Amino acid sequence: MRIDAHQHFWLYNAERDTWITEEMSLIRRNFLPNDISQTLKDNGFDGAVAVQADQSHAETKFLVELSQVYKMIKGVVGWVDLRSPHIGEYLEEFSKYPVIKGFRHIVEAEEDGDFLSRDEFLRGIEGLTKYNFTYDLLIRPVHYASTLECVRSNPEQKFMLDHIAKPPIKSQAFDEWALFIESLASFPNVYCKVSGLATEADWTNWRLDHFFPYIAHVLRCFGIRRTCFGSDWPVCLLAAPMSIA
C-alpha cells in the first residue's frame, strides 16, 4: 500500500486559523478529501494520513469523523493535551479509535527551547508509549537540544520527524541542521518524513536541485526503511503543485 503520510483537512475558520496569514491567502478556504482524492489516485497512492492543523481535541474528533466518511484516510495524527493532568483519561478515550495512530503538538510555534524536555510534557509522552501511539516532532532549531533529550529519555516511544526538521532551504544553510539530523537518526525509534520542503524554499524561485543535499543527507542518516513521503497538502500549494511538493 502506497500512502501519503502527511495531509491536512479543514473547514476554514478565520478566527481559529490565524496561522494562515495574508501571505498564505491561497489556502484560506475549505480543504477536504474529495479535493485531493483523484490526484492521489493519479499518482498511484492508496490513501493518506490526516495530520492535525489545530490544537484542540475537537480537531482530533473532526479528523476521526472524516475517516469514517472518506476511506482514503488510513490514519490520523491528532492533537491531545499532553501536559494535562488528565492525559491518561484522554488517551484512554482516543484509544477506542483504531484510525488514530499518534499525536502532534505544534512545537515550532513554542518560544521555549526546552518545551520538549519539560516534566509535564515528558509525562504525556510516557502516556503515548503506554497506548502505543506515535509522536510527530514539528520543530525549529531552537528545539534541537530538547528534542534529542526527549527522544533519549523515551527509548520505547516511536517518534516521527516532520518535514525533515524544516531545514533552511531558502538560504541553503546546511551544517547545523545536518549535525542535528545525524544525532537524531542515531536513535532507532525515530523515523523521518520527507515532506514540506517546498515551503521552506523560496516559494517563487526554487529549483529541484535546491532540495537534493537535504534529501540525500536524510536518506544517508535514516535509511529508506525509516523514511517516508508526505506531501503536506494543501500547505504545499503555496509553493508547488501536489506532484512535486
mmCIF file of C-alpha atoms in Angstrom:
data_model
loop_
_atom_site.group_PDB
_atom_site.id
_atom_site.type_symbol
_atom_site.label_atom_id
_atom_site.label_comp_id
_atom_site.label_asym_id
_atom_site.label_seq_id
_atom_site.Cartn_x
_atom_site.Cartn_y
_atom_site.Cartn_z
ATOM 1 C CA MET A 1 0.000 0.000 0.000
ATOM 2 C CA ARG A 2 1.347 3.433 -1.009
ATOM 3 C CA ILE A 3 0.437 6.189 1.462
ATOM 4 C CA ASP A 4 0.892 9.963 1.536
ATOM 5 C CA ALA A 5 1.997 10.279 5.157
ATOM 6 C CA HIS A 6 1.117 13.953 5.680
ATOM 7 C CA GLN A 7 -2.043 15.740 4.594
ATOM 8 C CA HIS A 8 -4.300 18.317 6.251
ATOM 9 C CA PHE A 9 -8.036 18.867 6.025
ATOM 10 C CA TRP A 10 -10.069 21.733 7.428
ATOM 11 C CA LEU A 11 -13.218 23.791 7.223
ATOM 12 C CA TYR A 12 -11.626 27.219 7.202
ATOM 13 C CA ASN A 13 -12.418 29.443 10.169
ATOM 14 C CA ALA A 14 -10.799 32.891 10.186
ATOM 15 C CA GLU A 15 -10.913 33.233 13.987
ATOM 16 C CA ARG A 16 -9.432 29.810 14.638
ATOM 17 C CA ASP A 17 -6.992 29.522 11.736
ATOM 18 C CA THR A 18 -4.946 32.639 12.393
ATOM 19 C CA TRP A 19 -1.790 30.765 11.425
ATOM 20 C CA ILE A 20 -2.928 31.119 7.805
ATOM 21 C CA THR A 21 -1.572 34.608 7.235
ATOM 22 C CA GLU A 22 -2.326 37.068 4.436
ATOM 23 C CA GLU A 23 0.742 35.768 2.617
ATOM 24 C CA MET A 24 -0.960 32.355 2.661
ATOM 25 C CA SER A 25 -4.360 33.569 1.414
ATOM 26 C CA LEU A 26 -4.333 30.885 -1.286
ATOM 27 C CA ILE A 27 -5.269 28.301 1.351
ATOM 28 C CA ARG A 28 -7.865 30.389 3.186
ATOM 29 C CA ARG A 29 -10.690 28.067 2.196
ATOM 30 C CA ASN A 30 -12.044 24.615 2.926
ATOM 31 C CA PHE A 31 -9.925 21.584 2.048
ATOM 32 C CA LEU A 32 -11.497 18.128 2.236
ATOM 33 C CA PRO A 33 -10.548 14.648 0.982
ATOM 34 C CA ASN A 34 -12.607 14.932 -2.201
ATOM 35 C CA ASP A 35 -10.343 17.824 -3.243
ATOM 36 C CA ILE A 36 -7.279 15.584 -3.361
ATOM 37 C CA SER A 37 -8.544 12.015 -3.799
ATOM 38 C CA GLN A 38 -8.281 11.948 -7.615
ATOM 39 C CA THR A 39 -4.783 13.426 -7.534
ATOM 40 C CA LEU A 40 -3.738 10.676 -5.130
ATOM 41 C CA LYS A 41 -5.144 8.015 -7.449
ATOM 42 C CA ASP A 42 -3.495 9.585 -10.485
ATOM 43 C CA ASN A 43 -0.139 9.428 -8.701
ATOM 44 C CA GLY A 44 -0.530 5.849 -7.521
ATOM 45 C CA PHE A 45 -1.388 6.469 -3.877
ATOM 46 C CA ASP A 46 -3.871 4.295 -1.989
ATOM 47 C CA GLY A 47 -4.625 6.778 0.767
ATOM 48 C CA ALA A 48 -3.246 9.311 3.219
ATOM 49 C CA VAL A 49 -2.572 10.103 6.859
ATOM 50 C CA ALA A 50 -4.546 13.118 8.097
ATOM 51 C CA VAL A 51 -2.454 15.310 10.417
ATOM 52 C CA GLN A 52 -3.797 17.920 12.831
ATOM 53 C CA ALA A 53 -3.688 21.599 11.935
ATOM 54 C CA ASP A 54 -5.469 22.935 15.028
ATOM 55 C CA GLN A 55 -4.517 22.261 18.638
ATOM 56 C CA SER A 56 -7.790 21.029 20.102
ATOM 57 C CA HIS A 57 -9.431 17.757 20.942
ATOM 58 C CA ALA A 58 -12.236 18.830 18.602
ATOM 59 C CA GLU A 59 -9.693 18.727 15.760
ATOM 60 C CA THR A 60 -8.841 15.117 16.533
ATOM 61 C CA LYS A 61 -12.505 14.166 16.597
ATOM 62 C CA PHE A 62 -13.064 16.031 13.304
ATOM 63 C CA LEU A 63 -10.328 14.006 11.602
ATOM 64 C CA VAL A 64 -11.729 10.759 13.012
ATOM 65 C CA GLU A 65 -15.172 11.669 11.676
ATOM 66 C CA LEU A 66 -13.676 12.412 8.255
ATOM 67 C CA SER A 67 -12.017 8.994 8.248
ATOM 68 C CA GLN A 68 -15.397 7.376 8.821
ATOM 69 C CA VAL A 69 -16.734 9.039 5.666
ATOM 70 C CA TYR A 70 -13.652 9.039 3.442
ATOM 71 C CA LYS A 71 -11.903 5.669 3.266
ATOM 72 C CA MET A 72 -8.823 7.265 1.715
ATOM 73 C CA ILE A 73 -7.861 8.409 5.242
ATOM 74 C CA LYS A 74 -5.908 5.430 6.534
ATOM 75 C CA GLY A 75 -4.644 7.032 9.705
ATOM 76 C CA VAL A 76 -4.959 10.124 11.888
ATOM 77 C CA VAL A 77 -2.256 12.048 13.744
ATOM 78 C CA GLY A 78 -4.318 14.211 16.054
ATOM 79 C CA TRP A 79 -3.738 16.567 18.946
ATOM 80 C CA VAL A 80 -4.114 15.854 22.636
ATOM 81 C CA ASP A 81 -3.195 17.963 25.632
ATOM 82 C CA LEU A 82 -0.037 16.095 26.583
ATOM 83 C CA ARG A 83 0.649 18.422 29.518
ATOM 84 C CA SER A 84 -2.739 17.890 31.141
ATOM 85 C CA PRO A 85 -3.009 16.004 34.450
ATOM 86 C CA HIS A 86 -5.898 14.177 32.741
ATOM 87 C CA ILE A 87 -3.786 12.879 29.865
ATOM 88 C CA GLY A 88 -4.449 9.262 30.842
ATOM 89 C CA GLU A 89 -8.205 9.747 30.534
ATOM 90 C CA TYR A 90 -7.829 11.452 27.165
ATOM 91 C CA LEU A 91 -5.637 8.732 25.741
ATOM 92 C CA GLU A 92 -7.928 6.024 27.065
ATOM 93 C CA GLU A 93 -10.803 7.649 25.167
ATOM 94 C CA PHE A 94 -8.842 8.171 21.950
ATOM 95 C CA SER A 95 -7.528 4.590 22.064
ATOM 96 C CA LYS A 96 -11.058 3.452 21.184
ATOM 97 C CA TYR A 97 -10.473 4.680 17.622
ATOM 98 C CA PRO A 98 -8.006 2.429 15.740
ATOM 99 C CA VAL A 99 -7.612 5.029 12.985
ATOM 100 C CA ILE A 100 -5.748 7.305 15.436
ATOM 101 C CA LYS A 101 -2.100 6.371 15.071
ATOM 102 C CA GLY A 102 -0.477 9.177 17.019
ATOM 103 C CA PHE A 103 -0.416 12.804 18.061
ATOM 104 C CA ARG A 104 1.416 16.057 17.376
ATOM 105 C CA HIS A 105 1.963 19.404 19.044
ATOM 106 C CA ILE A 106 2.986 22.463 17.002
ATOM 107 C CA VAL A 107 6.226 22.860 18.906
ATOM 108 C CA GLU A 108 7.689 25.061 16.153
ATOM 109 C CA ALA A 109 5.396 27.841 17.426
ATOM 110 C CA GLU A 110 6.646 27.490 21.020
ATOM 111 C CA GLU A 111 9.295 30.047 22.010
ATOM 112 C CA ASP A 112 10.503 27.830 24.866
ATOM 113 C CA GLY A 113 13.502 25.938 23.514
ATOM 114 C CA ASP A 114 13.143 23.397 26.346
ATOM 115 C CA PHE A 115 9.472 22.701 25.634
ATOM 116 C CA LEU A 116 10.019 19.047 24.708
ATOM 117 C CA SER A 117 12.061 18.294 27.816
ATOM 118 C CA ARG A 118 9.705 19.803 30.418
ATOM 119 C CA ASP A 119 8.474 17.305 33.032
ATOM 120 C CA GLU A 120 4.779 17.718 32.258
ATOM 121 C CA PHE A 121 5.367 17.146 28.545
ATOM 122 C CA LEU A 122 7.528 14.086 29.146
ATOM 123 C CA ARG A 123 4.759 12.582 31.294
ATOM 124 C CA GLY A 124 2.478 12.938 28.295
ATOM 125 C CA ILE A 125 4.992 11.154 26.076
ATOM 126 C CA GLU A 126 5.093 8.294 28.577
ATOM 127 C CA GLY A 127 1.318 8.038 28.159
ATOM 128 C CA LEU A 128 1.675 7.762 24.394
ATOM 129 C CA THR A 129 4.118 4.902 24.841
ATOM 130 C CA LYS A 130 1.687 3.071 27.101
ATOM 131 C CA TYR A 131 -1.034 3.219 24.443
ATOM 132 C CA ASN A 132 1.343 2.557 21.527
ATOM 133 C CA PHE A 133 0.714 5.941 19.895
ATOM 134 C CA THR A 134 3.380 7.666 17.817
ATOM 135 C CA TYR A 135 4.513 11.254 18.323
ATOM 136 C CA ASP A 136 5.270 13.660 15.452
ATOM 137 C CA LEU A 137 8.121 16.103 16.001
ATOM 138 C CA LEU A 138 7.406 19.520 14.434
ATOM 139 C CA ILE A 139 10.323 21.699 15.476
ATOM 140 C CA ARG A 140 12.710 24.563 14.722
ATOM 141 C CA PRO A 141 16.448 24.831 15.520
ATOM 142 C CA VAL A 142 15.751 26.324 18.953
ATOM 143 C CA HIS A 143 14.238 22.941 19.895
ATOM 144 C CA TYR A 144 17.095 20.733 18.670
ATOM 145 C CA ALA A 145 18.598 20.127 22.108
ATOM 146 C CA SER A 146 15.314 19.375 23.890
ATOM 147 C CA THR A 147 14.244 17.127 21.002
ATOM 148 C CA LEU A 148 17.329 14.987 21.491
ATOM 149 C CA GLU A 149 16.774 14.933 25.240
ATOM 150 C CA CYS A 150 13.121 13.939 24.810
ATOM 151 C CA VAL A 151 13.986 11.101 22.422
ATOM 152 C CA ARG A 152 16.872 9.924 24.601
ATOM 153 C CA SER A 153 14.546 9.792 27.613
ATOM 154 C CA ASN A 154 11.922 7.690 25.813
ATOM 155 C CA PRO A 155 13.634 4.792 24.026
ATOM 156 C CA GLU A 156 10.404 2.773 23.742
ATOM 157 C CA GLN A 157 8.423 5.617 22.134
ATOM 158 C CA LYS A 158 8.122 5.833 18.347
ATOM 159 C CA PHE A 159 8.819 9.319 17.005
ATOM 160 C CA MET A 160 8.252 10.726 13.520
ATOM 161 C CA LEU A 161 10.220 13.806 12.442
ATOM 162 C CA ASP A 162 8.006 16.081 10.343
ATOM 163 C CA HIS A 163 9.339 17.936 7.290
ATOM 164 C CA ILE A 164 12.914 16.705 7.917
ATOM 165 C CA ALA A 165 13.091 19.324 10.711
ATOM 166 C CA LYS A 166 12.374 22.222 8.325
ATOM 167 C CA PRO A 167 15.912 22.891 7.081
ATOM 168 C CA PRO A 168 16.801 26.408 5.864
ATOM 169 C CA ILE A 169 16.478 25.543 2.187
ATOM 170 C CA LYS A 170 15.880 29.143 1.155
ATOM 171 C CA SER A 171 19.314 30.224 2.405
ATOM 172 C CA GLN A 172 20.896 26.822 1.613
ATOM 173 C CA ALA A 173 22.430 26.727 5.111
ATOM 174 C CA PHE A 174 23.257 23.132 5.950
ATOM 175 C CA ASP A 175 25.756 22.308 8.689
ATOM 176 C CA GLU A 176 23.776 22.914 11.907
ATOM 177 C CA TRP A 177 20.741 21.093 10.542
ATOM 178 C CA ALA A 178 22.836 18.229 9.169
ATOM 179 C CA LEU A 179 24.545 17.632 12.521
ATOM 180 C CA PHE A 180 21.167 17.536 14.250
ATOM 181 C CA ILE A 181 19.828 15.011 11.716
ATOM 182 C CA GLU A 182 22.848 12.778 12.288
ATOM 183 C CA SER A 183 22.307 12.914 16.048
ATOM 184 C CA LEU A 184 18.568 12.273 15.851
ATOM 185 C CA ALA A 185 18.908 9.418 13.376
ATOM 186 C CA SER A 186 21.229 7.603 15.789
ATOM 187 C CA PHE A 187 18.118 6.708 17.818
ATOM 188 C CA PRO A 188 16.448 3.673 16.156
ATOM 189 C CA ASN A 189 12.976 4.644 17.404
ATOM 190 C CA VAL A 190 12.904 7.810 15.267
ATOM 191 C CA TYR A 191 11.534 7.934 11.708
ATOM 192 C CA CYS A 192 11.529 10.803 9.217
ATOM 193 C CA LYS A 193 9.045 12.311 6.752
ATOM 194 C CA VAL A 194 10.416 13.832 3.582
ATOM 195 C CA SER A 195 7.686 16.447 3.451
ATOM 196 C CA GLY A 196 7.015 20.175 3.482
ATOM 197 C CA LEU A 197 10.218 21.052 1.646
ATOM 198 C CA ALA A 198 8.944 23.482 -0.995
ATOM 199 C CA THR A 199 7.529 25.835 1.627
ATOM 200 C CA GLU A 200 10.958 26.055 3.290
ATOM 201 C CA ALA A 201 12.458 27.253 -0.004
ATOM 202 C CA ASP A 202 11.859 30.473 -1.909
ATOM 203 C CA TRP A 203 8.216 29.932 -2.862
ATOM 204 C CA THR A 204 8.513 31.531 -6.280
ATOM 205 C CA ASN A 205 12.130 30.880 -7.214
ATOM 206 C CA TRP A 206 13.233 27.401 -6.212
ATOM 207 C CA ARG A 207 14.759 24.584 -8.244
ATOM 208 C CA LEU A 208 14.718 20.842 -7.603
ATOM 209 C CA ASP A 209 18.464 20.787 -7.002
ATOM 210 C CA HIS A 210 17.951 23.083 -4.007
ATOM 211 C CA PHE A 211 16.439 20.066 -2.197
ATOM 212 C CA PHE A 212 18.884 17.349 -3.210
ATOM 213 C CA PRO A 213 21.566 17.810 -0.481
ATOM 214 C CA TYR A 214 18.928 17.735 2.263
ATOM 215 C CA ILE A 215 17.108 14.688 0.956
ATOM 216 C CA ALA A 216 20.363 12.833 0.345
ATOM 217 C CA HIS A 217 21.535 13.533 3.899
ATOM 218 C CA VAL A 218 18.261 12.290 5.385
ATOM 219 C CA LEU A 219 18.474 9.072 3.388
ATOM 220 C CA ARG A 220 22.097 8.555 4.418
ATOM 221 C CA CYS A 221 21.237 9.019 8.087
ATOM 222 C CA PHE A 222 17.828 7.350 8.396
ATOM 223 C CA GLY A 223 17.943 4.894 5.501
ATOM 224 C CA ILE A 224 14.971 4.022 3.331
ATOM 225 C CA ARG A 225 13.316 1.835 5.976
ATOM 226 C CA ARG A 226 12.922 4.758 8.397
ATOM 227 C CA THR A 227 11.960 7.353 5.783
ATOM 228 C CA CYS A 228 8.571 8.100 4.238
ATOM 229 C CA PHE A 229 6.967 10.674 1.946
ATOM 230 C CA GLY A 230 4.372 13.291 2.835
ATOM 231 C CA SER A 231 3.006 15.973 0.522
ATOM 232 C CA ASP A 232 1.965 18.438 3.260
ATOM 233 C CA TRP A 233 -1.101 19.177 1.126
ATOM 234 C CA PRO A 234 -2.691 21.726 0.962
ATOM 235 C CA VAL A 235 0.061 23.841 2.579
ATOM 236 C CA CYS A 236 2.381 22.728 -0.224
ATOM 237 C CA LEU A 237 0.191 24.588 -2.721
ATOM 238 C CA LEU A 238 1.751 27.834 -1.519
ATOM 239 C CA ALA A 239 4.954 26.894 -3.310
ATOM 240 C CA ALA A 240 4.350 23.905 -5.562
ATOM 241 C CA PRO A 241 1.758 21.611 -7.111
ATOM 242 C CA MET A 242 0.997 18.421 -5.207
ATOM 243 C CA SER A 243 3.037 16.241 -7.566
ATOM 244 C CA ILE A 244 6.403 17.800 -6.655
ATOM 245 C CA ALA A 245 5.841 19.180 -3.139
#
